[in-house]
Coordinates of C-alpha atoms and ligand atoms in Angstrom, one line a residue:
M1 CA -46.3 48.9 26.0
S2 CA -48.8 46.3 26.9
S3 CA -49.3 45.1 23.3
E4 CA -51.5 42.1 22.7
Q5 CA -52.3 39.9 19.8
T6 CA -55.8 38.6 19.0
F7 CA -57.1 36.0 16.5
I8 CA -59.7 37.4 14.2
A9 CA -61.4 35.3 11.4
I10 CA -63.7 36.3 8.6
K11 CA -66.1 33.3 8.5
P12 CA -67.3 31.8 5.1
D13 CA -70.3 34.1 4.9
G14 CA -68.1 37.1 5.3
V15 CA -65.8 36.0 2.6
Q16 CA -68.6 35.0 0.2
R17 CA -70.4 38.3 0.8
G18 CA -67.4 40.4 -0.2
L19 CA -66.8 41.7 3.4
V20 CA -63.0 40.9 3.6
G21 CA -62.0 44.4 2.6
P22 CA -64.5 46.2 5.0
I23 CA -63.6 44.0 7.9
V24 CA -59.8 44.3 7.4
S25 CA -60.3 48.0 7.0
R26 CA -61.9 48.5 10.4
F27 CA -59.0 46.9 12.2
E28 CA -56.4 48.8 10.0
S29 CA -58.0 52.2 10.3
R30 CA -58.5 51.8 14.1
G31 CA -54.7 51.5 14.3
F32 CA -54.1 47.8 14.9
K33 CA -51.1 46.2 13.2
L34 CA -51.7 43.2 10.9
A35 CA -49.3 40.4 12.1
A36 CA -50.7 37.5 10.0
I37 CA -53.3 36.8 7.4
K38 CA -54.2 33.8 5.2
L39 CA -57.2 32.4 3.2
I40 CA -57.8 28.9 4.5
S41 CA -60.1 26.0 4.1
P42 CA -59.5 24.4 7.5
P43 CA -60.0 20.7 8.2
R44 CA -63.0 19.7 10.4
E45 CA -60.6 18.7 13.2
L46 CA -59.2 22.2 13.4
L47 CA -62.7 23.7 13.7
E48 CA -63.7 21.1 16.3
K49 CA -60.6 22.1 18.4
H50 CA -61.3 25.8 17.8
Y51 CA -64.9 25.5 19.1
A52 CA -64.2 22.6 21.6
D53 CA -65.8 24.5 24.5
L54 CA -69.1 24.6 22.6
A55 CA -69.1 20.8 21.7
D56 CA -72.1 20.1 24.0
K57 CA -74.3 22.9 22.5
P58 CA -77.2 21.9 20.3
F59 CA -76.0 24.3 17.6
F60 CA -72.5 22.8 17.5
P61 CA -73.0 20.5 14.4
G62 CA -74.5 23.4 12.5
L63 CA -71.7 25.7 13.6
V64 CA -69.1 23.2 12.2
T65 CA -71.0 22.8 9.0
Y66 CA -71.2 26.6 8.6
M67 CA -67.5 27.0 9.2
L68 CA -66.7 24.3 6.6
S69 CA -69.0 25.9 4.0
G70 CA -66.2 27.9 2.3
P71 CA -62.8 29.5 2.9
I72 CA -62.1 31.6 6.0
V73 CA -59.7 34.5 6.3
A74 CA -57.6 33.9 9.4
M75 CA -55.8 36.9 10.9
V76 CA -53.7 38.1 13.8
W77 CA -54.1 41.7 14.8
E78 CA -51.8 43.4 17.3
G79 CA -51.9 46.5 19.5
R80 CA -52.8 47.9 22.9
D81 CA -55.8 46.0 24.3
A82 CA -56.3 44.2 21.0
V83 CA -58.4 41.3 22.4
K84 CA -61.1 43.3 24.2
T85 CA -61.2 46.0 21.6
G86 CA -61.3 43.4 18.8
R87 CA -64.5 42.0 20.4
T88 CA -65.9 45.5 20.6
I89 CA -65.2 46.1 16.9
L90 CA -66.9 42.8 16.1
G91 CA -70.1 43.5 18.2
A92 CA -72.2 41.1 20.2
T93 CA -72.4 37.4 19.3
N94 CA -76.1 37.8 18.3
P95 CA -76.0 40.5 15.5
L96 CA -79.5 41.7 16.4
A97 CA -78.0 42.7 19.8
S98 CA -75.0 44.3 18.1
A99 CA -74.8 48.1 18.0
P100 CA -74.7 49.8 14.6
G101 CA -71.1 50.7 13.9
T102 CA -69.9 47.2 14.9
I103 CA -69.1 44.6 12.1
R104 CA -72.0 42.3 13.2
G105 CA -74.3 45.3 13.8
D106 CA -73.7 46.6 10.3
Y107 CA -73.4 43.4 8.3
A108 CA -75.3 40.5 9.9
I109 CA -78.7 39.4 11.3
D110 CA -78.6 35.7 12.4
V111 CA -76.3 34.4 15.2
G112 CA -75.5 31.4 13.0
R113 CA -74.3 33.7 10.2
N114 CA -72.4 36.4 12.1
V115 CA -69.6 36.9 9.6
C116 CA -66.6 37.1 12.0
H117 CA -64.8 35.6 15.0
G118 CA -62.6 37.2 17.6
S119 CA -60.8 35.7 20.6
D120 CA -62.5 36.3 23.9
S121 CA -59.5 36.4 26.2
V122 CA -55.7 36.9 26.0
E123 CA -55.2 33.2 27.0
N124 CA -57.6 32.0 24.3
A125 CA -56.0 34.3 21.7
K126 CA -52.7 32.6 22.3
K127 CA -54.3 29.2 21.9
E128 CA -56.2 30.1 18.8
I129 CA -53.1 31.8 17.1
A130 CA -51.1 28.6 17.8
L131 CA -53.9 26.5 16.4
W132 CA -54.4 28.4 13.2
F133 CA -50.9 29.6 12.4
K134 CA -47.5 27.8 12.0
E135 CA -44.2 29.1 13.4
G136 CA -43.1 31.9 11.1
E137 CA -46.5 32.9 9.8
V138 CA -47.0 35.5 12.5
I139 CA -44.7 38.4 11.5
N140 CA -42.9 40.8 13.9
Y141 CA -42.2 44.2 12.4
K142 CA -42.4 47.9 13.2
H143 CA -45.7 49.5 12.2
S144 CA -44.7 52.8 10.5
Q145 CA -47.7 54.5 12.0
F146 CA -46.8 53.5 15.6
D147 CA -45.7 56.9 16.8
W148 CA -48.8 58.5 15.3
I149 CA -51.2 56.1 17.0
Y150 CA -49.6 55.7 20.5
E151 CA -48.8 58.6 22.8
K152 CA -46.2 56.5 24.6
A153 CA -44.5 53.3 23.7
Ligands
LIG201 P1 -68.5 34.5 19.8 O1 -67.3 34.4 20.7 O2 -69.1 35.9 19.9 O3 -68.3 34.1 18.4 O4 -69.6 33.5 20.4 P2 -69.5 32.0 21.0 O5 -68.1 31.7 21.3 O6 -70.5 31.9 22.2 O7 -70.1 31.1 19.9 C1 -69.3 30.8 18.7 C2 -70.2 30.9 17.5 O8 -71.2 30.0 17.6 C3 -70.9 32.3 17.3 O9 -70.1 33.3 16.8 C4 -72.0 31.9 16.4 O10 -71.6 31.8 15.1 C5 -72.4 30.5 16.9 N1 -73.4 30.5 17.9 C6 -73.4 30.9 19.2 N2 -74.6 30.8 19.8 C7 -75.4 30.3 18.9 C8 -76.8 30.0 18.9 O11 -77.5 30.1 19.9 N3 -77.3 29.4 17.7 C9 -76.5 29.3 16.6 N4 -77.1 28.8 15.5 N5 -75.2 29.6 16.5 C10 -74.7 30.1 17.7
LIG202 MG1 -66.3 32.7 21.2

C-alpha cells in the first residue's frame, strides 16, 4: 500500500495546555500508526533549520521564541495519505480559519499559538523526520488494527 510517514509536533502551548492526550488520540482513533514519539526541548539551531523557509518572515524571531518556550512532543504518524490527512486533522494555519472538528479549530485562536505542527509534503516530512529523530527512534512494526482499517494492503 502507499503508506506514508508524516512529522507531527505538539508545540509548547499544546503541551502546557494539557492537549497531548487529545491530539495523540485524534491520530490514533483515525487509524494512523504511531511510529515515533518523544518529549523534547530542542536546541535553537534545530528550530531554525525546521523553519528555515520562514527565516525572512517578520514573525520568525517570535516563532522561534514560541517554539523554545517549553517542551515539544515530536511524533511520526504512518498510514495511507498520512501527510495530507495529517494537515486536514490539524486544520488551517490560522486557527480562526480552521473548521470546528480540526485540532486548531477546536483548541486554538491565534496563529502564533496554534498548538501543533504537521509536515506539508512527503518530501518535507522525510526531511523533518530526519531532523527530529535519530536512526532507530522511528519504529517499524505491524499495527494490530491494520486489517480492520484498510480494505486492501
Ligand atoms: P503551518 O505549516 O500550518 O504550521 O504554517 P507555516 O509553515 O506557514 O508557518 C509555520 C508556523 O509559523 C505556523 O504554524 C504559525 O505558528 C507561525 N506563523 C505562520 N504565519 C504566521 C503569522 O502571520 N504570524 C505569526 N505570529 N505566526 C505565524
Ligand atoms: Mg509549515
